[in-house]
């Protein structure tokens, strides 16, 4: 597990990653954080009896992906004065929850997708029964993992984070967003209000929990949490707008999943309401506003500013 003597947390690495206001390298920042997260995720689920379920959980968890949610959690913990060790178990839990939502989203009863993260979907490899259980296993383990592995954080702070994650996953978050998404499929009168509801819940809720939980673990005060909440709301919506645009403009090779699925399944999307150019403009406006609220934090906010830019610049 993560400890201060883990080679990835040595002072030389930290010094290299120092944000001095002039030498911030987003590509390097994301690559190093991704490597930390990958290493921690890899260690988080050993394969034991019954091997099949652990292999199915690991198959999707270790299939790559941008690791955006854990990176956000680590970055806001850092901004609020915390350490990577304080946030890493929660960061891993966020990725476990995100991965389980992808496994269930890909099932025949939901989006019925064959590819995810450049690989066959979980149910295509392990069967529907095991894929459902792999999702359930990851969801339950996420909460056990952060409760047991988090060190150096007062219990009441951790409890708030547990509640925040539960709220983001439940009918108040991902599950509620997915229900309205399923109900809206094929309907030709979806309003912007409904589309915003779907994505604020399906996508925005977990991104917001990622941003706020990191800061909360570090003991951030209400004013910091308020600014981060605005940042999170804006990047969450921008993330989904760009996701919809990429579904139209990117290839399977870039996305690691079938492109053009939204049109195929007659989903209402931002490009279908606004067109591609206006969607990109709206996403950029949200990102600009997200960056604006972090101005008071100066150079300390550079990672979060960089992540905001990454959301509109990404190709996958
Ligand atoms: C949470 C209990 C529970 C059930 C799941 C299926 C479901 C309920 C919700 C759907 C959630 C979902 C799949 C939302 C889409 C979010 C989204 C934009 C995913 C893509 O995220 P990226 O681009 O993917 O960060 P990578 O692969 O990079 O991690």
Short mmCIF file of C-alpha atoms and ligand atoms in Angstrom, two decimals:
data_model
loop_
_atom_site.label_atom_id
_atom_site.label_comp_id
_atom_site.label_asym_id
_atom_site.label_seq_id
_atom_site.Cartn_x
_atom_site.Cartn_y
_atom_site.Cartn_z
CA UNK A 1 0.00 0.00 0.00
CA UNK A 2 0.93 3.63 -0.09
CA UNK A 3 3.48 4.70 2.48
CA UNK A 4 5.90 7.56 2.84
CA UNK A 5 8.79 5.32 1.79
CA UNK A 6 7.05 4.20 -1.39
CA UNK A 7 9.57 5.14 -4.12
CA UNK A 8 6.89 7.10 -5.94
CA UNK A 9 6.70 9.52 -3.06
CA UNK A 10 10.39 10.21 -2.58
CA UNK A 11 11.41 13.82 -2.18
CA UNK A 12 13.20 13.80 -5.55
CA UNK A 13 9.96 12.93 -7.32
CA UNK A 14 8.10 15.52 -5.30
CA UNK A 15 10.76 18.11 -6.11
CA UNK A 16 10.53 17.28 -9.79
CA UNK A 17 6.80 17.77 -9.60
CA UNK A 18 7.11 21.05 -7.70
CA UNK A 19 4.80 23.69 -9.00
CA UNK A 20 6.90 26.83 -9.08
CA UNK A 21 4.69 28.85 -11.36
CA UNK A 22 7.03 28.63 -14.35
CA UNK A 23 7.93 24.99 -14.88
CA UNK A 24 4.58 23.24 -14.59
CA UNK A 25 4.40 20.47 -17.15
CA UNK A 26 0.86 19.09 -17.40
CA UNK A 27 1.83 16.07 -19.48
CA UNK A 28 4.48 15.07 -16.97
CA UNK A 29 2.14 15.82 -14.05
CA UNK A 30 -0.60 13.59 -15.46
CA UNK A 31 1.84 10.79 -16.37
CA UNK A 32 3.39 10.68 -12.90
CA UNK A 33 0.05 10.84 -11.09
CA UNK A 34 -1.33 8.15 -13.40
CA UNK A 35 1.64 5.91 -12.53
CA UNK A 36 1.05 6.40 -8.78
CA UNK A 37 -2.61 5.55 -9.19
CA UNK A 38 -1.93 2.51 -11.39
CA UNK A 39 0.54 1.17 -8.85
CA UNK A 40 -1.87 1.62 -5.95
CA UNK A 41 -4.78 0.10 -7.87
CA UNK A 42 -2.66 -2.87 -8.85
CA UNK A 43 -1.80 -3.52 -5.21
CA UNK A 44 -5.38 -2.94 -4.01
CA UNK A 45 -6.97 -6.19 -5.25
CA UNK A 46 -4.92 -9.39 -4.93
CA UNK A 47 -6.29 -12.47 -6.70
CA UNK A 48 -7.46 -15.14 -4.26
CA UNK A 49 -10.21 -17.79 -4.16
CA UNK A 50 -12.68 -17.58 -5.96
CA UNK A 51 -10.17 -16.34 -8.56
CA UNK A 52 -12.70 -15.68 -11.31
CA UNK A 53 -14.35 -12.73 -9.58
CA UNK A 54 -11.05 -11.08 -8.60
CA UNK A 55 -9.80 -11.52 -12.16
CA UNK A 56 -12.99 -9.97 -13.54
CA UNK A 57 -12.70 -7.00 -11.14
CA UNK A 58 -9.02 -6.53 -12.01
CA UNK A 59 -9.66 -6.92 -15.76
CA UNK A 60 -11.67 -3.69 -15.94
CA UNK A 61 -9.90 -1.84 -13.12
CA UNK A 62 -6.47 -2.33 -14.72
CA UNK A 63 -7.63 -1.74 -18.31
CA UNK A 64 -6.23 1.78 -18.49
CA UNK A 65 -8.29 4.91 -18.75
CA UNK A 66 -7.31 8.47 -18.00
CA UNK A 67 -7.57 8.04 -14.18
CA UNK A 68 -9.03 11.54 -14.09
CA UNK A 69 -11.08 11.07 -10.91
CA UNK A 70 -8.20 9.85 -8.72
CA UNK A 71 -5.91 12.53 -10.18
CA UNK A 72 -8.45 15.23 -9.30
CA UNK A 73 -8.75 13.86 -5.75
CA UNK A 74 -4.97 13.89 -5.28
CA UNK A 75 -4.71 17.39 -6.76
CA UNK A 76 -7.34 18.99 -4.52
CA UNK A 77 -5.88 17.28 -1.43
CA UNK A 78 -2.54 18.83 -2.39
CA UNK A 79 -4.13 22.25 -2.99
CA UNK A 80 -5.70 22.13 0.48
CA UNK A 81 -2.37 21.27 2.13
CA UNK A 82 -2.75 17.47 2.42
CA UNK A 83 -0.41 14.66 1.33
CA UNK A 84 -0.79 12.00 -1.39
CA UNK A 85 -0.90 9.34 1.34
CA UNK A 86 -4.02 10.93 2.84
CA UNK A 87 -5.89 10.89 -0.48
CA UNK A 88 -4.67 7.77 -2.30
CA UNK A 89 -7.12 5.23 -0.78
CA UNK A 90 -10.05 7.54 -1.65
CA UNK A 91 -8.54 8.16 -5.09
CA UNK A 92 -8.47 4.37 -5.67
CA UNK A 93 -12.01 4.01 -4.34
CA UNK A 94 -13.21 6.65 -6.82
CA UNK A 95 -11.63 4.71 -9.69
CA UNK A 96 -13.20 1.45 -8.44
CA UNK A 97 -16.62 3.13 -8.38
CA UNK A 98 -16.09 4.70 -11.81
CA UNK A 99 -14.97 1.34 -13.23
CA UNK A 100 -17.96 -0.51 -11.80
CA UNK A 101 -20.28 2.08 -13.36
CA UNK A 102 -18.62 1.47 -16.74
CA UNK A 103 -18.99 -2.33 -16.37
CA UNK A 104 -22.71 -2.01 -15.60
CA UNK A 105 -23.23 0.70 -18.23
CA UNK A 106 -21.82 -1.63 -20.91
CA UNK A 107 -24.17 -4.53 -20.05
CA UNK A 108 -26.75 -5.66 -22.64
CA UNK A 109 -29.53 -4.40 -20.34
CA UNK A 110 -28.02 -0.90 -20.47
CA UNK A 111 -25.85 0.44 -23.33
CA UNK A 112 -24.86 -2.98 -24.68
CA UNK A 113 -21.28 -2.16 -25.65
CA UNK A 114 -18.63 -4.61 -26.82
CA UNK A 115 -15.54 -2.47 -26.26
CA UNK A 116 -14.29 -0.26 -23.47
CA UNK A 117 -10.86 1.19 -22.87
CA UNK A 118 -9.67 -0.54 -26.05
CA UNK A 119 -10.60 -4.01 -24.81
CA UNK A 120 -13.63 -6.29 -24.90
CA UNK A 121 -16.14 -5.27 -22.24
CA UNK A 122 -16.28 -7.20 -18.98
CA UNK A 123 -19.42 -9.20 -19.84
CA UNK A 124 -17.98 -10.16 -23.24
CA UNK A 125 -15.02 -11.80 -21.48
CA UNK A 126 -16.54 -13.12 -18.23
CA UNK A 127 -20.26 -13.36 -19.04
CA UNK A 128 -23.10 -11.16 -17.83
CA UNK A 129 -23.49 -12.87 -14.45
CA UNK A 130 -19.87 -12.36 -13.46
CA UNK A 131 -19.77 -8.82 -14.91
CA UNK A 132 -22.71 -7.80 -12.69
CA UNK A 133 -20.95 -9.33 -9.68
CA UNK A 134 -17.61 -7.75 -10.61
CA UNK A 135 -19.34 -4.36 -10.56
CA UNK A 136 -21.00 -5.12 -7.23
CA UNK A 137 -17.69 -6.38 -5.82
CA UNK A 138 -15.85 -3.21 -6.87
CA UNK A 139 -18.54 -0.94 -5.45
CA UNK A 140 -18.58 -2.59 -2.02
CA UNK A 141 -14.80 -2.94 -1.89
CA UNK A 142 -14.31 0.77 -2.73
CA UNK A 143 -15.92 1.75 0.58
CA UNK A 144 -14.13 -0.95 2.59
CA UNK A 145 -10.83 0.05 1.00
CA UNK A 146 -10.99 3.75 1.77
CA UNK A 147 -12.30 3.11 5.31
CA UNK A 148 -9.50 0.68 6.16
CA UNK A 149 -6.56 2.07 4.19
CA UNK A 150 -6.83 5.80 4.86
CA UNK A 151 -4.21 6.90 7.36
CA UNK A 152 -3.57 10.26 9.01
CA UNK A 153 -7.09 11.62 8.50
CA UNK A 154 -9.44 12.23 11.47
CA UNK A 155 -12.36 9.76 11.51
CA UNK A 156 -15.05 12.44 11.25
CA UNK A 157 -13.48 13.82 8.05
CA UNK A 158 -13.30 10.34 6.57
CA UNK A 159 -16.93 9.73 7.47
CA UNK A 160 -17.92 12.87 5.55
CA UNK A 161 -16.05 11.55 2.53
CA UNK A 162 -17.79 8.16 2.81
CA UNK A 163 -21.17 9.96 2.90
CA UNK A 164 -20.16 12.17 -0.05
CA UNK A 165 -19.19 9.18 -2.19
CA UNK A 166 -22.37 7.29 -1.24
CA UNK A 167 -24.46 10.32 -2.23
CA UNK A 168 -22.63 10.60 -5.57
CA UNK A 169 -23.29 6.93 -6.42
CA UNK A 170 -26.88 6.49 -5.16
CA UNK A 171 -30.19 7.52 -6.74
CA UNK A 172 -29.12 11.08 -5.85
CA UNK A 173 -26.17 10.69 -8.26
CA UNK A 174 -25.01 8.15 -10.87
CA UNK A 175 -27.94 5.78 -10.45
CA UNK A 176 -30.53 8.58 -10.79
CA UNK A 177 -28.75 10.00 -13.85
CA UNK A 178 -28.63 6.59 -15.48
CA UNK A 179 -32.36 6.03 -14.89
CA UNK A 180 -33.33 9.29 -16.61
CA UNK A 181 -30.84 8.50 -19.40
CA UNK A 182 -32.46 5.10 -20.00
CA UNK A 183 -35.94 6.64 -19.91
CA UNK A 184 -34.92 9.30 -22.43
CA UNK A 185 -33.49 6.91 -25.02
CA UNK A 186 -35.30 7.20 -28.34
CA UNK A 187 -37.44 10.16 -27.16
CA UNK A 188 -37.33 13.09 -29.57
CA UNK A 189 -38.40 15.81 -27.15
CA UNK A 190 -35.56 15.81 -24.63
CA UNK A 191 -35.09 19.30 -23.22
CA UNK A 192 -31.81 20.93 -22.23
CA UNK A 193 -33.02 20.75 -18.61
CA UNK A 194 -33.36 16.94 -18.82
CA UNK A 195 -30.03 16.58 -20.61
CA UNK A 196 -28.34 18.68 -17.93
CA UNK A 197 -30.01 16.58 -15.20
CA UNK A 198 -28.75 13.35 -16.77
CA UNK A 199 -25.18 14.52 -17.01
CA UNK A 200 -25.01 16.42 -13.73
CA UNK A 201 -25.88 13.07 -12.12
CA UNK A 202 -24.34 10.44 -14.42
CA UNK A 203 -21.03 12.20 -14.94
CA UNK A 204 -20.94 15.33 -12.79
CA UNK A 205 -21.71 13.75 -9.42
CA UNK A 206 -18.64 11.50 -9.27
CA UNK A 207 -16.36 14.19 -10.71
CA UNK A 208 -17.62 16.60 -8.03
CA UNK A 209 -17.07 13.97 -5.33
CA UNK A 210 -13.53 13.45 -6.66
CA UNK A 211 -12.73 17.16 -6.46
CA UNK A 212 -14.33 17.77 -3.06
CA UNK A 213 -13.25 14.59 -1.29
CA UNK A 214 -9.54 15.31 -1.80
CA UNK A 215 -9.89 18.78 -0.30
CA UNK A 216 -12.12 17.48 2.50
CA UNK A 217 -9.55 14.84 3.50
CA UNK A 218 -6.99 17.63 3.86
CA UNK A 219 -9.36 19.62 6.10
CA UNK A 220 -10.22 22.40 3.62
CA UNK A 221 -12.54 25.11 4.94
CA UNK A 222 -15.97 26.00 3.51
CA UNK A 223 -14.71 28.82 1.29
CA UNK A 224 -12.23 26.47 -0.44
CA UNK A 225 -14.92 23.80 -0.81
CA UNK A 226 -17.29 26.37 -2.32
CA UNK A 227 -14.78 27.43 -4.97
CA UNK A 228 -13.92 23.82 -5.73
CA UNK A 229 -17.61 23.00 -6.01
CA UNK A 230 -18.01 25.64 -8.74
CA UNK A 231 -14.85 24.36 -10.45
CA UNK A 232 -16.20 20.78 -10.28
CA UNK A 233 -19.67 21.64 -11.60
CA UNK A 234 -18.17 23.45 -14.58
CA UNK A 235 -15.54 20.86 -15.50
CA UNK A 236 -18.11 18.07 -15.04
CA UNK A 237 -20.50 19.58 -17.57
CA UNK A 238 -17.67 20.53 -19.95
CA UNK A 239 -16.35 16.96 -19.68
CA UNK A 240 -19.71 15.55 -20.78
CA UNK A 241 -20.16 18.06 -23.61
CA UNK A 242 -16.73 17.09 -24.98
CA UNK A 243 -17.58 13.40 -24.45
CA UNK A 244 -20.64 13.89 -26.69
CA UNK A 245 -18.57 15.79 -29.28
CA UNK A 246 -15.91 13.04 -29.32
CA UNK A 247 -18.60 10.41 -29.86
CA UNK A 248 -19.27 12.16 -33.19
CA UNK A 249 -15.76 13.27 -34.17
CA UNK A 250 -13.32 10.64 -32.79
CA UNK A 251 -12.49 7.13 -33.99
CA UNK A 252 -12.62 3.76 -32.19
CA UNK A 253 -8.81 3.85 -31.99
CA UNK A 254 -8.89 7.20 -30.20
CA UNK A 255 -11.83 6.39 -27.91
CA UNK A 256 -11.12 2.73 -27.12
CA UNK A 257 -14.87 2.12 -27.54
CA UNK A 258 -17.35 2.13 -30.40
CA UNK A 259 -17.69 5.65 -31.84
CA UNK A 260 -21.03 7.06 -33.02
CA UNK A 261 -23.01 5.11 -30.39
CA UNK A 262 -25.13 8.12 -29.37
CA UNK A 263 -26.57 8.63 -32.86
CA UNK A 264 -27.01 4.86 -33.27
CA UNK A 265 -29.02 4.60 -30.04
CA UNK A 266 -30.87 7.87 -30.75
CA UNK A 267 -29.57 9.60 -27.65
CA UNK A 268 -30.09 13.28 -27.06
CA UNK A 269 -26.65 14.88 -26.81
CA UNK A 270 -25.24 18.40 -26.64
CA UNK A 271 -24.14 18.32 -30.32
CA UNK A 272 -27.64 17.15 -31.28
CA UNK A 273 -29.09 20.20 -29.50
CA UNK A 274 -26.42 22.80 -30.31
CA UNK A 275 -24.23 21.42 -33.09
CA UNK A 276 -20.52 20.65 -32.70
CA UNK A 277 -19.06 24.15 -32.84
CA UNK A 278 -21.49 25.64 -30.33
CA UNK A 279 -20.94 22.62 -28.04
CA UNK A 280 -17.19 23.25 -28.12
CA UNK A 281 -17.76 26.95 -27.42
CA UNK A 282 -20.02 26.20 -24.46
CA UNK A 283 -17.49 23.71 -23.06
CA UNK A 284 -14.69 26.26 -23.37
CA UNK A 285 -16.78 28.93 -21.61
CA UNK A 286 -17.38 26.53 -18.71
CA UNK A 287 -13.66 25.74 -18.49
CA UNK A 288 -12.74 29.45 -18.52
CA UNK A 289 -15.18 30.06 -15.64
CA UNK A 290 -13.84 27.03 -13.73
CA UNK A 291 -10.30 28.42 -14.00
CA UNK A 292 -11.42 31.89 -12.95
CA UNK A 293 -12.62 30.72 -9.51
CA UNK A 294 -9.17 29.30 -8.74
CA UNK A 295 -7.30 32.57 -9.39
CA UNK A 296 -6.96 33.33 -5.62
CA UNK A 297 -4.81 30.19 -5.19
CA UNK A 298 -2.10 31.37 -7.60
CA UNK A 299 0.54 28.82 -8.60
CA UNK A 300 -0.89 26.24 -6.17
CA UNK A 301 -3.85 25.87 -8.53
CA UNK A 302 -1.75 25.14 -11.64
CA UNK A 303 -2.49 21.38 -11.66
CA UNK A 304 -6.24 22.00 -11.46
CA UNK A 305 -6.01 24.69 -14.16
CA UNK A 306 -4.09 22.25 -16.34
CA UNK A 307 -6.64 19.48 -15.77
CA UNK A 308 -9.42 21.90 -16.75
CA UNK A 309 -7.64 22.63 -20.05
CA UNK A 310 -7.04 18.91 -20.58
CA UNK A 311 -10.80 18.33 -20.51
CA UNK A 312 -11.43 20.40 -23.63
CA UNK A 313 -8.17 19.43 -25.38
CA UNK A 314 -8.51 15.65 -24.91
CA UNK A 315 -9.03 13.28 -27.81
CA UNK A 316 -10.25 10.28 -25.80
C1 LIG B 1 -23.11 3.30 -9.56
C2 LIG B 1 -24.47 1.54 -8.38
C3 LIG B 1 -24.05 2.17 -9.63
C4 LIG B 1 -24.53 1.69 -10.79
C5 LIG B 1 -24.13 2.20 -12.10
C6 LIG B 1 -24.48 2.30 -15.08
C7 LIG B 1 -24.65 3.39 -14.09
C8 LIG B 1 -25.19 3.03 -12.75
C9 LIG B 1 -24.30 4.65 -14.35
C10 LIG B 1 -23.66 5.08 -15.60
C11 LIG B 1 -22.52 5.96 -15.28
C12 LIG B 1 -21.71 6.28 -16.50
C13 LIG B 1 -21.18 5.16 -17.30
C14 LIG B 1 -21.47 7.55 -16.80
C15 LIG B 1 -20.61 7.96 -17.93
C16 LIG B 1 -19.46 8.71 -17.37
C17 LIG B 1 -18.38 8.90 -18.39
C18 LIG B 1 -18.38 10.16 -19.17
C19 LIG B 1 -17.47 7.94 -18.55
C20 LIG B 1 -16.23 8.07 -19.32
O1 LIG B 1 -15.27 8.51 -18.39
P1 LIG B 1 -13.75 8.69 -18.79
O2 LIG B 1 -13.66 9.37 -20.12
O3 LIG B 1 -13.29 7.17 -18.97
O4 LIG B 1 -13.04 9.33 -17.66
P2 LIG B 1 -11.86 6.52 -18.69
O5 LIG B 1 -11.90 5.21 -19.45
O6 LIG B 1 -10.80 7.46 -19.21
O7 LIG B 1 -11.76 6.31 -17.23
#
